Every structure is written in structure tokens, then in C-alpha cells.
mmCIF file with all atom_site columns, C-alpha atoms and ligand atoms in Angstrom:
data_model
loop_
_atom_site.group_PDB
_atom_site.id
_atom_site.type_symbol
_atom_site.label_atom_id
_atom_site.label_alt_id
_atom_site.label_comp_id
_atom_site.label_asym_id
_atom_site.label_entity_id
_atom_site.label_seq_id
_atom_site.pdbx_PDB_ins_code
_atom_site.Cartn_x
_atom_site.Cartn_y
_atom_site.Cartn_z
_atom_site.occupancy
_atom_site.B_iso_or_equiv
_atom_site.pdbx_formal_charge
_atom_site.auth_seq_id
_atom_site.auth_comp_id
_atom_site.auth_asym_id
_atom_site.auth_atom_id
_atom_site.pdbx_PDB_model_num
ATOM   1   C  CA  . MET P 1 1  ? -10.387 99.260  -5.272  1.00 0.00 ? 1   MET P CA  1
ATOM   2   C  CA  . THR P 1 2  ? -10.727 102.011 -7.855  1.00 0.00 ? 2   THR P CA  1
ATOM   3   C  CA  . VAL P 1 3  ? -9.753  101.267 -11.448 1.00 0.00 ? 3   VAL P CA  1
ATOM   4   C  CA  . GLN P 1 4  ? -8.713  104.306 -13.447 1.00 0.00 ? 4   GLN P CA  1
ATOM   5   C  CA  . LYS P 1 5  ? -8.954  104.359 -17.212 1.00 0.00 ? 5   LYS P CA  1
ATOM   6   C  CA  . GLN P 1 6  ? -6.039  105.971 -18.973 1.00 0.00 ? 6   GLN P CA  1
ATOM   7   C  CA  . GLY P 1 7  ? -5.631  106.730 -22.663 1.00 0.00 ? 7   GLY P CA  1
ATOM   8   C  CA  . THR P 1 8  ? -2.639  105.716 -24.748 1.00 0.00 ? 8   THR P CA  1
ATOM   9   C  CA  . ASP P 1 9  ? -1.170  109.223 -24.795 1.00 0.00 ? 9   ASP P CA  1
ATOM   10  C  CA  . GLU P 1 10 ? -1.504  109.469 -21.051 1.00 0.00 ? 10  GLU P CA  1
ATOM   11  C  CA  . LEU P 1 11 ? 0.217   106.128 -20.513 1.00 0.00 ? 11  LEU P CA  1
ATOM   12  C  CA  . LEU P 1 12 ? 2.999   106.886 -22.992 1.00 0.00 ? 12  LEU P CA  1
ATOM   13  C  CA  . GLY P 1 13 ? 3.499   110.205 -21.215 1.00 0.00 ? 13  GLY P CA  1
ATOM   14  C  CA  . LEU P 1 14 ? 4.641   108.294 -18.135 1.00 0.00 ? 14  LEU P CA  1
ATOM   15  C  CA  . ASP P 1 15 ? 7.661   106.905 -19.964 1.00 0.00 ? 15  ASP P CA  1
ATOM   16  C  CA  . LYS P 1 16 ? 10.931  108.775 -20.007 1.00 0.00 ? 16  LYS P CA  1
ATOM   17  C  CA  . PHE P 1 17 ? 12.986  109.168 -23.167 1.00 0.00 ? 17  PHE P CA  1
ATOM   18  C  CA  . THR P 1 18 ? 16.668  110.047 -23.252 1.00 0.00 ? 18  THR P CA  1
ATOM   19  C  CA  . VAL P 1 19 ? 17.195  110.960 -26.875 1.00 0.00 ? 19  VAL P CA  1
ATOM   20  C  CA  . ASP P 1 20 ? 20.535  110.612 -28.620 1.00 0.00 ? 20  ASP P CA  1
ATOM   21  C  CA  . GLU P 1 21 ? 20.313  113.711 -30.786 1.00 0.00 ? 21  GLU P CA  1
ATOM   22  C  CA  . GLU P 1 22 ? 23.521  112.815 -32.626 1.00 0.00 ? 22  GLU P CA  1
ATOM   23  C  CA  . ASN P 1 23 ? 22.653  109.261 -33.658 1.00 0.00 ? 23  ASN P CA  1
ATOM   24  C  CA  . ALA P 1 24 ? 19.273  108.129 -34.888 1.00 0.00 ? 24  ALA P CA  1
ATOM   25  C  CA  . HIS P 1 25 ? 18.774  104.466 -34.050 1.00 0.00 ? 25  HIS P CA  1
ATOM   26  C  CA  . ILE P 1 26 ? 16.179  104.092 -36.807 1.00 0.00 ? 26  ILE P CA  1
ATOM   27  C  CA  . VAL P 1 27 ? 16.857  105.499 -40.263 1.00 0.00 ? 27  VAL P CA  1
ATOM   28  C  CA  . LEU P 1 28 ? 14.329  105.447 -43.083 1.00 0.00 ? 28  LEU P CA  1
ATOM   29  C  CA  . ASP P 1 29 ? 15.034  105.056 -46.761 1.00 0.00 ? 29  ASP P CA  1
ATOM   30  C  CA  . LYS P 1 30 ? 13.007  107.994 -48.072 1.00 0.00 ? 30  LYS P CA  1
ATOM   31  C  CA  . THR P 1 31 ? 13.320  106.758 -51.643 1.00 0.00 ? 31  THR P CA  1
ATOM   32  C  CA  . ALA P 1 32 ? 11.786  103.418 -50.679 1.00 0.00 ? 32  ALA P CA  1
ATOM   33  C  CA  . CYS P 1 33 ? 9.095   105.169 -48.613 1.00 0.00 ? 33  CYS P CA  1
ATOM   34  C  CA  . ALA P 1 34 ? 8.097   107.254 -51.626 1.00 0.00 ? 34  ALA P CA  1
ATOM   35  C  CA  . VAL P 1 35 ? 7.257   104.178 -53.699 1.00 0.00 ? 35  VAL P CA  1
ATOM   36  C  CA  . CYS P 1 36 ? 5.823   102.032 -50.902 1.00 0.00 ? 36  CYS P CA  1
ATOM   37  C  CA  . ASN P 1 37 ? 2.109   101.615 -51.475 1.00 0.00 ? 37  ASN P CA  1
ATOM   38  C  CA  . ASP P 1 38 ? 1.168   99.854  -48.257 1.00 0.00 ? 38  ASP P CA  1
ATOM   39  C  CA  . LYS P 1 39 ? 3.028   102.014 -45.738 1.00 0.00 ? 39  LYS P CA  1
ATOM   40  C  CA  . PRO P 1 40 ? 2.480   99.601  -42.811 1.00 0.00 ? 40  PRO P CA  1
ATOM   41  C  CA  . CYS P 1 41 ? 4.497   101.902 -40.542 1.00 0.00 ? 41  CYS P CA  1
ATOM   42  C  CA  . LEU P 1 42 ? 1.504   104.243 -40.362 1.00 0.00 ? 42  LEU P CA  1
ATOM   43  C  CA  . VAL P 1 43 ? -0.594  101.670 -38.539 1.00 0.00 ? 43  VAL P CA  1
ATOM   44  C  CA  . VAL P 1 44 ? 1.791   99.342  -36.702 1.00 0.00 ? 44  VAL P CA  1
ATOM   45  C  CA  . CYS P 1 45 ? 3.833   101.728 -34.559 1.00 0.00 ? 45  CYS P CA  1
ATOM   46  C  CA  . PRO P 1 46 ? 2.253   101.713 -31.077 1.00 0.00 ? 46  PRO P CA  1
ATOM   47  C  CA  . ALA P 1 47 ? 3.658   105.174 -30.405 1.00 0.00 ? 47  ALA P CA  1
ATOM   48  C  CA  . GLY P 1 48 ? 2.287   106.588 -33.676 1.00 0.00 ? 48  GLY P CA  1
ATOM   49  C  CA  . LEU P 1 49 ? 5.663   107.974 -34.718 1.00 0.00 ? 49  LEU P CA  1
ATOM   50  C  CA  . TYR P 1 50 ? 5.123   107.537 -38.442 1.00 0.00 ? 50  TYR P CA  1
ATOM   51  C  CA  . LYS P 1 51 ? 2.907   110.167 -40.037 1.00 0.00 ? 51  LYS P CA  1
ATOM   52  C  CA  . LEU P 1 52 ? 1.972   111.271 -43.519 1.00 0.00 ? 52  LEU P CA  1
ATOM   53  C  CA  . ASN P 1 53 ? 2.284   114.897 -44.608 1.00 0.00 ? 53  ASN P CA  1
ATOM   54  C  CA  . ASP P 1 54 ? 0.160   116.764 -47.195 1.00 0.00 ? 54  ASP P CA  1
ATOM   55  C  CA  . LYS P 1 55 ? 2.466   115.589 -49.983 1.00 0.00 ? 55  LYS P CA  1
ATOM   56  C  CA  . GLY P 1 56 ? 2.077   111.935 -49.034 1.00 0.00 ? 56  GLY P CA  1
ATOM   57  C  CA  . GLU P 1 57 ? 5.587   111.752 -47.581 1.00 0.00 ? 57  GLU P CA  1
ATOM   58  C  CA  . ILE P 1 58 ? 6.414   109.810 -44.427 1.00 0.00 ? 58  ILE P CA  1
ATOM   59  C  CA  . LEU P 1 59 ? 7.430   111.901 -41.438 1.00 0.00 ? 59  LEU P CA  1
ATOM   60  C  CA  . PHE P 1 60 ? 9.236   110.122 -38.614 1.00 0.00 ? 60  PHE P CA  1
ATOM   61  C  CA  . ASP P 1 61 ? 10.714  111.146 -35.298 1.00 0.00 ? 61  ASP P CA  1
ATOM   62  C  CA  . TYR P 1 62 ? 12.598  108.464 -33.390 1.00 0.00 ? 62  TYR P CA  1
ATOM   63  C  CA  . ALA P 1 63 ? 12.516  110.485 -30.165 1.00 0.00 ? 63  ALA P CA  1
ATOM   64  C  CA  . GLY P 1 64 ? 9.443   108.712 -28.736 1.00 0.00 ? 64  GLY P CA  1
ATOM   65  C  CA  . CYS P 1 65 ? 10.394  105.214 -29.838 1.00 0.00 ? 65  CYS P CA  1
ATOM   66  C  CA  . LEU P 1 66 ? 9.393   102.377 -27.504 1.00 0.00 ? 66  LEU P CA  1
ATOM   67  C  CA  . GLU P 1 67 ? 12.014  100.045 -29.065 1.00 0.00 ? 67  GLU P CA  1
ATOM   68  C  CA  . CYS P 1 68 ? 9.399   97.384  -29.701 1.00 0.00 ? 68  CYS P CA  1
ATOM   69  C  CA  . GLY P 1 69 ? 10.830  96.444  -33.116 1.00 0.00 ? 69  GLY P CA  1
ATOM   70  C  CA  . THR P 1 70 ? 7.468   96.259  -34.859 1.00 0.00 ? 70  THR P CA  1
ATOM   71  C  CA  . CYS P 1 71 ? 8.496   98.599  -37.679 1.00 0.00 ? 71  CYS P CA  1
ATOM   72  C  CA  . ARG P 1 72 ? 11.637  96.520  -38.169 1.00 0.00 ? 72  ARG P CA  1
ATOM   73  C  CA  . ILE P 1 73 ? 9.486   93.461  -38.796 1.00 0.00 ? 73  ILE P CA  1
ATOM   74  C  CA  . MET P 1 74 ? 6.826   95.161  -40.892 1.00 0.00 ? 74  MET P CA  1
ATOM   75  C  CA  . CYS P 1 75 ? 9.067   97.338  -43.059 1.00 0.00 ? 75  CYS P CA  1
ATOM   76  C  CA  . HIS P 1 76 ? 11.859  95.597  -44.905 1.00 0.00 ? 76  HIS P CA  1
ATOM   77  C  CA  . GLN P 1 77 ? 13.222  98.796  -46.352 1.00 0.00 ? 77  GLN P CA  1
ATOM   78  C  CA  . LEU P 1 78 ? 14.534  100.604 -43.298 1.00 0.00 ? 78  LEU P CA  1
ATOM   79  C  CA  . LYS P 1 79 ? 18.121  101.743 -43.770 1.00 0.00 ? 79  LYS P CA  1
ATOM   80  C  CA  . GLN P 1 80 ? 18.839  101.047 -40.136 1.00 0.00 ? 80  GLN P CA  1
ATOM   81  C  CA  . TRP P 1 81 ? 17.162  99.691  -37.013 1.00 0.00 ? 81  TRP P CA  1
ATOM   82  C  CA  . LYS P 1 82 ? 19.199  99.178  -33.872 1.00 0.00 ? 82  LYS P CA  1
ATOM   83  C  CA  . TYR P 1 83 ? 18.737  99.814  -30.195 1.00 0.00 ? 83  TYR P CA  1
ATOM   84  C  CA  . PRO P 1 84 ? 19.864  103.213 -28.936 1.00 0.00 ? 84  PRO P CA  1
ATOM   85  C  CA  . THR P 1 85 ? 23.386  103.226 -27.572 1.00 0.00 ? 85  THR P CA  1
ATOM   86  C  CA  . GLY P 1 86 ? 24.412  103.250 -23.934 1.00 0.00 ? 86  GLY P CA  1
ATOM   87  C  CA  . THR P 1 87 ? 22.106  105.121 -21.612 1.00 0.00 ? 87  THR P CA  1
ATOM   88  C  CA  . PHE P 1 88 ? 19.863  106.464 -24.372 1.00 0.00 ? 88  PHE P CA  1
ATOM   89  C  CA  . GLY P 1 89 ? 16.360  105.325 -25.198 1.00 0.00 ? 89  GLY P CA  1
ATOM   90  C  CA  . VAL P 1 90 ? 13.137  104.642 -23.371 1.00 0.00 ? 90  VAL P CA  1
ATOM   91  C  CA  . SER P 1 91 ? 12.693  104.069 -19.646 1.00 0.00 ? 91  SER P CA  1
ATOM   92  C  CA  . PHE P 1 92 ? 9.328   102.466 -19.013 1.00 0.00 ? 92  PHE P CA  1
ATOM   93  C  CA  . ARG P 1 93 ? 7.328   103.743 -16.086 1.00 0.00 ? 93  ARG P CA  1
ATOM   94  C  CA  . PHE P 1 94 ? 4.060   102.009 -15.413 1.00 0.00 ? 94  PHE P CA  1
ATOM   95  C  CA  . GLY P 1 95 ? 1.174   104.009 -14.015 1.00 0.00 ? 95  GLY P CA  1
HETATM 96  S  S1  . LIG E 2 .  ? 10.426  100.292 -32.782 1.00 0.00 ? 101 LIG E S1  1
HETATM 97  FE FE1 . LIG E 2 .  ? 8.212   100.298 -32.249 1.00 0.00 ? 101 LIG E FE1 1
HETATM 98  S  S2  . LIG E 2 .  ? 7.867   102.267 -31.199 1.00 0.00 ? 101 LIG E S2  1
HETATM 99  FE FE2 . LIG E 2 .  ? 9.834   102.413 -32.266 1.00 0.00 ? 101 LIG E FE2 1
HETATM 100 S  S3  . LIG E 2 .  ? 9.340   103.377 -34.209 1.00 0.00 ? 101 LIG E S3  1
HETATM 101 FE FE3 . LIG E 2 .  ? 9.315   101.133 -34.553 1.00 0.00 ? 101 LIG E FE3 1
HETATM 102 S  S4  . LIG E 2 .  ? 7.179   100.515 -34.226 1.00 0.00 ? 101 LIG E S4  1
HETATM 103 FE FE4 . LIG E 2 .  ? 7.401   102.601 -33.367 1.00 0.00 ? 101 LIG E FE4 1
#
């Protein structure tokens, strides 16, 4: 039996995302983000969707969300966290 090693990006690339362009299921409070010193979102999201720009502002794109809920637990200042509606969201495909 051959065991193949795959990186995180490679494994995440197997998943399929149907993005609801009209309705974000996670909405940040940019005002709260601006004064948050810890910014746990930068390290807890397994998909690495939270990033910091040159100005120290949080950038976020919900399109690759794995719906794990970790940011919901770690950040108490999100304006909204809910599962995507209907047929939208992630479809996990294991390699
Ligand atoms: S629910 Fe999980 S994958 Fe989605 S943005 Fe939050 S931490 Fe990242």
C-alpha cells in the first residue's frame, strides 16, 4: 500500500464550494476588528480565510469557508455567523 502525503492546500482543493454571491453567511464587524488586539481569526481558521493587509485591517472572503464554526467560537464580535442557505456551501470530497 502506498501512502501519499498531501498538503493542506491540496486537500482543500478537493472540496467543492457553491458560493451564494448574494448573501454572505459570515459578516464581520469591521469596527470591532479594527480595535481587536488579539485577532484570533488569523490563526484559528483552518482554511486561512482571514488575512491582514498592509494597513493592519482584516480581509475576509467567505467563499472558501468549511463551515466548521471555529471563528464563531473564537470571535465574539462577528455581526453574523450562520450556515449557507439551501444548496450553497461546501461539499467535502476526501482524497
Ligand atoms: S467557519 Fe471555519 S472555515 Fe469558515 S471562516 Fe470560520 S473558521 Fe474559517
